[in-house]
Amino acid sequence: MADYSNKLYQQLEQETGIQTGYIRTGSIFLAQTQDRLISLKRINSRLNVIGIPSEIISPKKVAELHPLLNVHDLAGAMHVPEDAVVSSADVALALASAASQNGVQIYDRTSVVHVLIKKGEVTGVETDKGQIECQYFVNCAGQWAYELGLSNEEPISIPLHACEHFYLLTRPLETPLQSNTPNIVDADGRIYIRNWQGGILSGGFEKTPKPIFTEGKNQLEIHNLQEDWDHFEPLLSSLLRRMPDLETLEIMKLVNCPETFTPDMRCIMGESPAVKGYFVLAGMNSAGLSFGGGAGRYLAEWMVHGYPSENVWELDLKRFGALQSSRTFLRHRVMEVMPLLYELKVPRWDFQTGRQLRTSPLYDRLDAQGARWMEKHGFERPKYFVPPDKDLLALEQSKTFYKPDWFDIVESEVKCCKEAVCVIDMSSFTKFEITSTGDQALESLQYLFSNDLDVPVGHIVHTGMLNEGGGYENDCSIARLNKRSFFMISPTDQQVHSWAWLKKHMQLDSNLLLEDVTWKYTALNLIGPRAVDVLSELSYAPITPDHFPSLFCKEMSVGYANGIRVMSMTHTGEPGFMLYIPIEYALHVYNEVMSVGQKYGIRNAGYYALRSLRIEKFFAFWGQDLNTLTTPLECGRESRVKFEKGLDFIGRDALLQQRQHGVYKRLAMFVLDDHDTDLDLWPWWGEPIYRNGLYAGKTTSSAYSYTLERHVCLGFVHNFSEDTGEEQVVTADFINRGEYEIDIAGQRFQAKARLYPVASLYTHKRRKEDVELSDLHGK
Amino acid sequence: MCVCPGPRRIGIPVRSSSLPLFSDAMPAPTQLFFPLIRNCELSRIYGTACYCHHRHLCCSSSYIPQSHLRYTPHPAYATFCRSKENWWQYTQGRRYASTPQKFYLTPPQVNSILKANEYSFKVPEFDGKNVSSVLGFDSNQLPANAPIEDRRSAATCLQTRGMLLGVFDGHAGCACSQAVSERLFYYIAVSLLPHETLLEIENAVESGRALLPILQWHKHPNDYFSKEASKLYFNSLRTYWQELIDLNTGESDDIDVKEALINAFKRLDNDISLEAQVGDPNSFLNYLVLRVAFSGATACVAHVDGVNLHVANTGDSRAMLGVQEEDGSWSAVTLSNDHNAQNESELERLKLEHPKNEAKSVVKQDRLLGLLMPFRAFGDVKFKWSIDLQKRVIESGPDQLNDNEYTKFIPPNYHTPPYLTAEPEVIYHRLRPQDKFLILATDGLWETMHRQDVVRIVGEYLTGMHHQQPIAVGGYKVTLGQMHGLLTERRAKMSSVFEDQNAATHLIRHAVGNNEFGTVDHERLSKMLSLPEELARMYRDDITIIVVQFNSHVVGAYQNQE
C-alpha cells in the first residue's frame, strides 16, 4: 500500500500542478539490538522481493548517510533509498483539486449529522446544511469515525480510539539540513526524525500513551490540546542521544496532534456488514499519509468492483464485531497498541490488554491446570499447558526469533496426541445453524458452497464458501443434522464476515432460518488413537470405525449428558472426535472425559500442538493460508469442488475456467532441510520462497513438526517469467522439479516442496525398543 | 492476637531525655547515631534510657504490655523489673558492640521496609464515569512497637452511601485497637441504616436467610480480623440493632450522621466493657475480652458521603484537610480536636465532670490522673470502672490477669469514676472543590511534623503525580539542550515522589527521613529504619496514615446542583 502511495504522490505533482513537497529522501531504520536487526532483516528480504530496493547497512555506513547521527550504540540499520516525504496538507489539496477537476464536488465546513439508511442500504447523508442523496457513503472521519458510525439509526461499530501524539518542530540548524537528508526511525529509542525546513521534526510512540476523547468530545477541543513537555521528556532524551549535536538547536514548538489507533494495529476499511453502501476507511495508526494512497485505491476498487485487487482481510472492518466496541476496551487496548508500533514484533505475540472477554465455561478449570492463553476475536484459547514443575520465562524475556521456551511442553502435548489422547478446548470456533421448512436450506447452501451438500444425514462435508472469482470467503465444515438443517463450523474470526456473507446471499424468511449458535456450544476436541476408547467408555453407542466412520456426526449421550454432537474429525488429520456440548454440560463432560481418560494417558493440549499437527498434515487454514483470492484448485482441493453436482454455485465459472487454463499459484508444503531448530532463526510467515534461485512466492504459515523433526512451512508457489516477470501457469510438475530455498531474515535454507502430506505420518508407530517404564506413568 | 512479648516500650522520662539527645545529634550530620551511643559522655544518659526501658521488660512479658509512653512508670514496677537488668546489659553488649560501625540500608531495602504495609484503593471507575466524591485512598503504617499497636480500617457502606475510614492508636497493647478496628465500622453502619433495612437484616438472621452485606472492606493483607471472636462480636452487634429496631419511633428515617457516629462509638465502648464484665465460657475468648477492655485505643474516623464529610474523633489522632488555594499553594484545615492536656476545653470538661477537690489530681503532668495522655479512649476500663468492679473482675479472671501487677494497680486519686469516655467529638465539613484530600493519622505523624508541612508534602505529591505545572515554550528562545536539562531536573525532583506510588508512604518517608532542610535524607532514613526493635520506640511512635483523595469534579458538580 505504501508503495502505491509513494508512486501516487510522485505523479500527483505532474498531474495537478500543485506542489506536494515530494522529496525522495530515503529512510534509515536503526537497530540498537541484535533482535531488532533480525526483524529489520526479515522486513528487508520481504521488501526486496516485492521490488522495493532496500539494504541492511553497517553503523559506519549510517554515519556516512546522515551526518548528525550517533552510531556508537547501533547494531546495524536498514536503508530504504526510495522513501520520500511529502507535505500532508499539500497532498490533500492536490488530491482534492484533482478530484474537482474530474467533477467531484467538495463541501467545505459542512458536518455530517448522520447517514440516511433505508432497508439496510445507504440512501443519503444528513448534513448541517441539508440533505445529500447518495448510493455510497465512505466514513473517513478519522478519530470521529467511531462516533459517526454510532450516529446512524442502525449503528455501525468502528472500533478505534485516539491517543495524544506529540512531535517536535525546531528552527533550522546553523547549516540547514539538506532537503534530501534521510528520515530516521529509531524504534528502540521510540522516535522518528526527519528534516523539516532545515530544522528537524521528531516525534515518537511513547511507552505510556495518553488516550483521549474516550467519552467522545467536541471536535473543537482538538485545537486546545496542550503541549506536555514532561511527557515528551523520554523521547527528547532519546533524540538527543541519537543526535547529540542538536543540544543547541532552538525549539519552535511541540505539537500535540491526536492519532487514531485500532485494536490490532491495522487500519480499518471495507463495507459495513450491516448496511449496504456504507464504507469505512479509518484508524490508520499514525500511518495515514504513507498508506493513504494505497488504501484509497483498494477502497475504490472495492466500491467499483465489489472487491479489492489484493487480499485485505486483515484490514477488513468485518474482522471486528460489536464486541470490540466497548470504549473501555478500546481505551485500554490502544494504550498497548501505540507503544507496540515501535516495539519489537516477535512471532506469536499476544495482546495483554482487553483480555478474558469471551471465555469457555472451562476457562477456570483449564487455567488452574497451567493453561497459557491467546486471544482470537475476543475469545480466550489455550496455547499450551505448563506442567506444575516447569517455569517459563517472563513475558518480556520470552520474546525471541529463535526456539521458544515452550518447545518441550508442546512436544509432549503433540506426542500425547500421536500416541494416546489429548483434549483441546476449541469453543471459539464460529458455529451457525441453517434450518428450513422445506428444501430451502439445502438449495441455498448448494448455491453458496462448492462441495456437494446433498449427502445422507449425519455426513460431514469440508467445503469452501467461494466468491465469484472462486476464492475462499470462508472455509468450513458442514454437518447435515437432518434433511432440513445443517450445522456449519468456521474459523473463529469468521463470525461477522461469514454472517454478513450468508445474509447477503440467502433469502432469509420464516421458511429459512440462520442462527448463530457459537455461544451455545462448548467444543472439545479429543485427538489421538485412544480417543475412541475414551468415548466408548462414556457412551453406549458403538463408535468403532465400522459404526462411526470418519467425517460423521451423531447426536448421542456422553456420561449423563444427552444431546452431545459428536463428530469424527479433529481439524488436524489425526484420529479423534469433536464434541459439541451444550454449554451447561461442558464441565460435566470435561470431567468425565478427564477421569475416564486417565488410564489412557489423557492430558490437556493447546492450540500450538494443534497447529503443529495440522501444518505437518498440510491442513491449510482460512485467514492464514487461504483468503478471498485463493481458490480450491490452487491448494489441491479439487476433490472438494463438485462441478457436476447438477447445480450452479458461486464461483463455479471461475473455477471451470481455472481448471481449463491451469492455476497461476499453488499451495505447497516445504520441509526445511538444513535448518537447525536450536540455533537458527525460526520461520514465521511471510518468508520469501526461492525456486531455483528465483523468487517464487511467500510462506503463509509455519510450524515445527515434532514427527518429522523439521520445520514445515506452507506457502504459495508462483511461476514468474524470467524475462517479463509475468505470472505463468503452475503445474504439479513445475513444483516437483524445483530446488527450493526459504529466506529467513536474509539467510536461505534448503527446503523440499510437497503437494501432499508425508505419508509416513499416518502410519506412525512407536518402535518396540523405545518403550520405557516411564510410559506407564499417568500423565 | 497479641500477647506481646519482648522488650518494647519506654516510659515518659526516658522519652523526654532521649529526644533531645537525638535532635542534638542530628544537626551534625557526620555524627552517626551508633557511634554516638557508645560515646562515653552520652552513654550515661543512654544508661538511664536503658534502665527505664528494661524496667518494663518483665511487665511486657506478662500479659498486658503496659509500657506505653502514655503511662508514667509507677514505682511499683521498679522492683518488679530489676531481675532482668543483667539480661538487658548482656543483649545490649551483644547487639551493639559487635555491630560494624557503619550500617546502612540500601535504597531498595529502605523502600521494602516503607512499602511493606502500604495499601491503595481506587474507587472503581466505569468507562470514564465516576460518581463518587472519593477518588480513592492510600494508607500505610510504620511500626515502632513490636508488634505495632496502631490499626487502620477502610470500608464502603453497602446499604447506605458513603465511605468510612479510620485510624486507631492502641496503648497498653494492641488488643483494644484491633477490636475497635474490626467492630467500629459495623456499629456506625448499623447506626446509619434505615429502619426497614434493619428489620430486613434481623428477619434474615431469624429465618436463617442470607444476610445483606453491610460493608465492603478495603484491607491490606496484614490487616486481620479475629476469627475466634467473630461470633461474640456479631451477637453484641445484633443486640445493638435489635435495640435500634425497638427504639424506632417510626417518625422519620432521616438519620443524623453526627448522632449515628456518637451512638456507635459509645455503644461499642459499652459493649467492650460489658463483654469483659460478663466474660466468656471459652477461656481464650474470656482472656481476649479482658485484654481488649484493659488496653485502650483512640479513634479518628471519617465518613464521606458526597460533599458531606463527618470526622468523629476520640483521643489524639488527627484529621487534616488539604486545601489548595487559588494560587496553587496548600493550606491545612484541622477537622478534629486533640483530646489531651493541650486542649483547654478538654481540661475544662474534666474539671467539671469531677468534684472540685479533684481539680488538681484529675490532670497531673499533662496526663489523666497523672497516667494517661489521651483524655478520651476506647477500653481502658481502669479509668472507667469502679474500684470494686475492677477488683471483682480481676479476681474472677484468669490467672494471667491476676498475676499482672499492672491490672491490679488502681490509678492514684481514683475517687469518682469514670474518668474516661469514648464519646467522640464530631466535626462536619461540607466539601468544596478546593478540598483536595483528607489525611487521617495517628499522633506518631503529628508529633514529628507540622500540619502545614504534612499538607504541603501530600499536596505536592498528589499534584505532581497528576498535573504538575506544565512547561510551555511560548515565544521564548529555548534550545533542545536547555529543555532537556530542565526536564531532567524536574524529573529528578520528582524522583523521590516517583519512588512512592502511595501518598501515605511518601509522607512516612518524610516524617522519618526529613533533615533540618525539610528534604528526605537517605542516611537518616536508613538509620531510623534500622533501629533495633527495642530502640525504635524511643525515637518514634507507630505511624499510621490514610490519605483520602477527593474528586474535585464530582464535588464541584454537587455544588452546582444547588
Short mmCIF file of C-alpha atoms in Angstrom, two decimals, chain B residues 320-533:
data_model
loop_
_atom_site.label_atom_id
_atom_site.label_comp_id
_atom_site.label_asym_id
_atom_site.label_seq_id
_atom_site.Cartn_x
_atom_site.Cartn_y
_atom_site.Cartn_z
CA MET B 320 -6.42 17.23 58.41
CA LEU B 321 -7.94 18.60 55.25
CA GLY B 322 -5.62 19.61 52.40
CA VAL B 323 -6.92 22.73 50.72
CA GLN B 324 -5.45 24.13 47.55
CA GLU B 325 -5.71 27.90 47.34
CA GLU B 326 -6.30 29.65 44.06
CA ASP B 327 -2.61 30.42 43.69
CA GLY B 328 -1.83 26.71 43.93
CA SER B 329 -0.42 26.86 47.45
CA TRP B 330 -1.54 24.49 50.15
CA SER B 331 -3.12 25.10 53.49
CA ALA B 332 -4.19 22.78 56.27
CA VAL B 333 -7.60 22.78 57.88
CA THR B 334 -7.85 20.75 61.06
CA LEU B 335 -11.05 18.74 61.29
CA SER B 336 -10.57 17.29 64.74
CA ASN B 337 -9.54 18.45 68.19
CA ASP B 338 -6.94 16.55 70.13
CA HIS B 339 -8.30 15.28 73.40
CA ASN B 340 -5.29 15.82 75.60
CA ALA B 341 -3.81 18.27 78.03
CA GLN B 342 -3.05 20.79 75.31
CA ASN B 343 -6.78 21.22 74.73
CA GLU B 344 -8.19 23.84 77.11
CA SER B 345 -11.79 22.80 76.70
CA GLU B 346 -10.93 19.20 77.48
CA LEU B 347 -9.22 20.28 80.69
CA GLU B 348 -12.31 22.30 81.46
CA ARG B 349 -14.59 19.36 80.75
CA LEU B 350 -12.66 17.03 83.03
CA LYS B 351 -12.68 19.52 85.85
CA LEU B 352 -16.41 19.99 85.50
CA GLU B 353 -17.11 16.28 85.46
CA HIS B 354 -15.41 15.69 88.78
CA PRO B 355 -15.72 17.29 92.20
CA LYS B 356 -13.74 20.43 92.92
CA ASN B 357 -11.39 18.73 95.31
CA GLU B 358 -10.11 16.56 92.47
CA ALA B 359 -9.33 19.55 90.23
CA LYS B 360 -5.60 19.17 90.88
CA SER B 361 -5.36 15.41 90.69
CA VAL B 362 -7.52 14.68 87.70
CA VAL B 363 -4.87 16.00 85.30
CA LYS B 364 -1.31 15.80 86.53
CA GLN B 365 1.82 16.27 84.45
CA ASP B 366 -0.42 16.73 81.43
CA ARG B 367 -1.85 13.28 81.95
CA LEU B 368 -5.19 11.97 83.09
CA LEU B 369 -4.69 11.06 86.75
CA GLY B 370 -1.03 11.53 86.03
CA LEU B 371 -1.01 8.45 83.81
CA LEU B 372 -2.83 8.62 80.52
CA MET B 373 -2.07 11.06 77.74
CA PRO B 374 -5.29 10.94 75.71
CA PHE B 375 -8.32 12.20 77.57
CA ARG B 376 -10.76 10.11 75.64
CA ALA B 377 -10.33 6.49 74.56
CA PHE B 378 -11.96 3.13 73.98
CA GLY B 379 -11.29 0.39 76.52
CA ASP B 380 -9.06 1.42 79.42
CA VAL B 381 -11.57 0.17 81.95
CA LYS B 382 -9.04 1.01 84.64
CA PHE B 383 -10.19 4.57 84.16
CA LYS B 384 -13.85 3.76 83.83
CA TRP B 385 -14.88 1.03 86.22
CA SER B 386 -15.37 1.45 89.93
CA ILE B 387 -12.64 0.02 92.12
CA ASP B 388 -15.00 -2.72 93.28
CA LEU B 389 -15.79 -3.79 89.79
CA GLN B 390 -12.15 -3.82 88.79
CA LYS B 391 -11.24 -5.97 91.75
CA ARG B 392 -14.11 -8.34 91.18
CA VAL B 393 -13.33 -8.87 87.51
CA ILE B 394 -9.64 -9.35 88.16
CA GLU B 395 -10.23 -11.83 90.94
CA SER B 396 -12.61 -13.93 88.93
CA GLY B 397 -10.49 -13.56 85.81
CA PRO B 398 -7.82 -15.92 84.60
CA ASP B 399 -4.53 -16.30 86.42
CA GLN B 400 -2.59 -14.30 83.89
CA LEU B 401 -4.74 -11.35 84.77
CA ASN B 402 -4.42 -11.95 88.45
CA ASP B 403 -0.67 -12.18 88.33
CA ASN B 404 -0.33 -8.96 86.47
CA GLU B 405 0.81 -6.06 88.55
CA TYR B 406 -0.49 -3.50 86.17
CA THR B 407 -4.07 -4.66 86.04
CA LYS B 408 -4.18 -4.91 89.78
CA PHE B 409 -2.84 -1.44 90.18
CA ILE B 410 -5.50 1.20 90.71
CA PRO B 411 -4.74 4.70 89.46
CA PRO B 412 -3.99 7.17 92.22
CA ASN B 413 -6.68 9.61 93.32
CA TYR B 414 -9.32 7.34 91.84
CA HIS B 415 -12.44 8.67 93.51
CA THR B 416 -15.22 9.38 91.06
CA PRO B 417 -15.01 7.10 88.03
CA PRO B 418 -15.48 7.13 85.17
CA TYR B 419 -12.63 9.45 84.28
CA LEU B 420 -12.52 8.44 80.65
CA THR B 421 -15.07 8.31 77.85
CA ALA B 422 -15.12 7.07 74.29
CA GLU B 423 -17.64 9.66 73.19
CA PRO B 424 -16.28 11.30 70.06
CA GLU B 425 -16.31 14.90 69.07
CA VAL B 426 -17.88 15.10 65.60
CA ILE B 427 -16.96 17.87 63.19
CA TYR B 428 -18.93 18.38 60.00
CA HIS B 429 -17.40 19.82 56.88
CA ARG B 430 -19.06 20.42 53.56
CA LEU B 431 -16.56 19.60 50.83
CA ARG B 432 -15.63 22.28 48.34
CA PRO B 433 -13.76 21.83 45.07
CA GLN B 434 -10.61 23.24 46.63
CA ASP B 435 -10.62 20.49 49.28
CA LYS B 436 -8.32 18.03 47.60
CA PHE B 437 -7.59 15.44 50.23
CA LEU B 438 -8.02 14.40 53.83
CA ILE B 439 -5.27 12.98 55.99
CA LEU B 440 -6.11 10.79 58.95
CA ALA B 441 -3.09 9.95 61.03
CA THR B 442 -2.13 8.83 64.49
CA ASP B 443 -0.06 11.10 66.72
CA GLY B 444 3.09 9.33 65.54
CA LEU B 445 2.95 11.54 62.48
CA TRP B 446 1.80 14.76 64.05
CA GLU B 447 4.49 14.83 66.70
CA THR B 448 7.24 14.63 64.08
CA MET B 449 5.83 17.03 61.51
CA HIS B 450 3.94 20.26 61.46
CA ARG B 451 0.50 20.00 59.92
CA GLN B 452 1.34 22.66 57.35
CA ASP B 453 4.31 20.63 56.13
CA VAL B 454 2.25 17.47 56.06
CA VAL B 455 -0.37 19.03 53.83
CA ARG B 456 2.20 20.66 51.57
CA ILE B 457 4.11 17.39 51.07
CA VAL B 458 0.99 15.41 50.27
CA GLY B 459 -0.40 18.17 48.09
CA GLU B 460 2.76 18.46 46.05
CA TYR B 461 2.97 14.71 45.80
CA LEU B 462 -0.58 14.29 44.55
CA THR B 463 -0.49 17.12 42.06
CA GLY B 464 2.96 16.03 40.96
CA MET B 465 1.54 12.67 40.13
CA HIS B 466 -1.34 14.04 38.17
CA HIS B 467 -0.96 17.56 36.98
CA GLN B 468 2.32 19.16 37.64
CA GLN B 469 2.61 22.72 36.41
CA PRO B 470 3.14 22.32 32.68
CA ILE B 471 6.01 23.94 30.86
CA ALA B 472 5.28 25.94 27.76
CA VAL B 473 7.83 27.24 25.32
CA GLY B 474 5.56 30.02 24.09
CA GLY B 475 7.75 32.54 22.33
CA TYR B 476 10.92 32.07 24.36
CA LYS B 477 14.18 31.01 22.82
CA VAL B 478 14.85 27.61 24.26
CA THR B 479 17.28 25.10 22.86
CA LEU B 480 16.72 21.37 22.94
CA GLY B 481 19.61 21.02 25.36
CA GLN B 482 18.21 23.57 27.76
CA MET B 483 14.80 21.99 27.63
CA HIS B 484 16.30 18.58 28.20
CA GLY B 485 18.21 19.86 31.19
CA LEU B 486 15.10 21.44 32.60
CA LEU B 487 13.05 18.31 32.13
CA THR B 488 15.69 16.08 33.64
CA GLU B 489 15.85 18.37 36.62
CA ARG B 490 12.09 18.29 37.04
CA ARG B 491 12.22 14.59 36.78
CA ALA B 492 14.93 14.25 39.38
CA LYS B 493 12.90 16.43 41.67
CA MET B 494 10.01 14.12 41.14
CA SER B 495 12.07 11.00 41.57
CA SER B 496 11.55 10.80 45.30
CA VAL B 497 7.89 11.16 44.52
CA PHE B 498 8.05 8.56 41.79
CA GLU B 499 9.67 6.20 44.23
CA ASP B 500 6.38 6.07 46.08
CA GLN B 501 3.16 5.09 44.44
CA ASN B 502 1.41 5.78 47.67
CA ALA B 503 0.91 9.19 49.27
CA ALA B 504 0.99 7.73 52.78
CA THR B 505 4.32 6.04 52.11
CA HIS B 506 5.65 9.30 50.77
CA LEU B 507 4.58 11.07 53.92
CA ILE B 508 6.17 8.46 56.16
CA ARG B 509 9.37 8.78 54.16
CA HIS B 510 9.37 12.46 55.00
CA ALA B 511 8.26 12.03 58.60
CA VAL B 512 11.08 9.63 59.34
CA GLY B 513 13.76 10.85 56.99
CA ASN B 514 13.42 14.63 56.93
CA ASN B 515 16.55 16.55 57.75
CA GLU B 516 16.63 20.09 59.02
CA PHE B 517 16.08 21.41 55.50
CA GLY B 518 12.84 19.52 55.13
CA THR B 519 14.13 17.14 52.49
CA VAL B 520 14.47 13.40 52.78
CA ASP B 521 17.93 12.38 53.85
CA HIS B 522 18.63 8.82 52.92
CA GLU B 523 21.28 8.38 55.59
CA ARG B 524 18.91 9.48 58.28
CA LEU B 525 16.10 7.40 56.88
CA SER B 526 18.33 4.37 56.80
CA LYS B 527 19.42 4.87 60.38
CA MET B 528 15.93 5.41 61.66
CA LEU B 529 14.64 2.30 59.95
CA SER B 530 17.48 0.08 61.06
CA LEU B 531 16.95 0.83 64.73
CA PRO B 532 16.51 -2.41 66.61
CA GLU B 533 13.03 -3.17 67.81
#
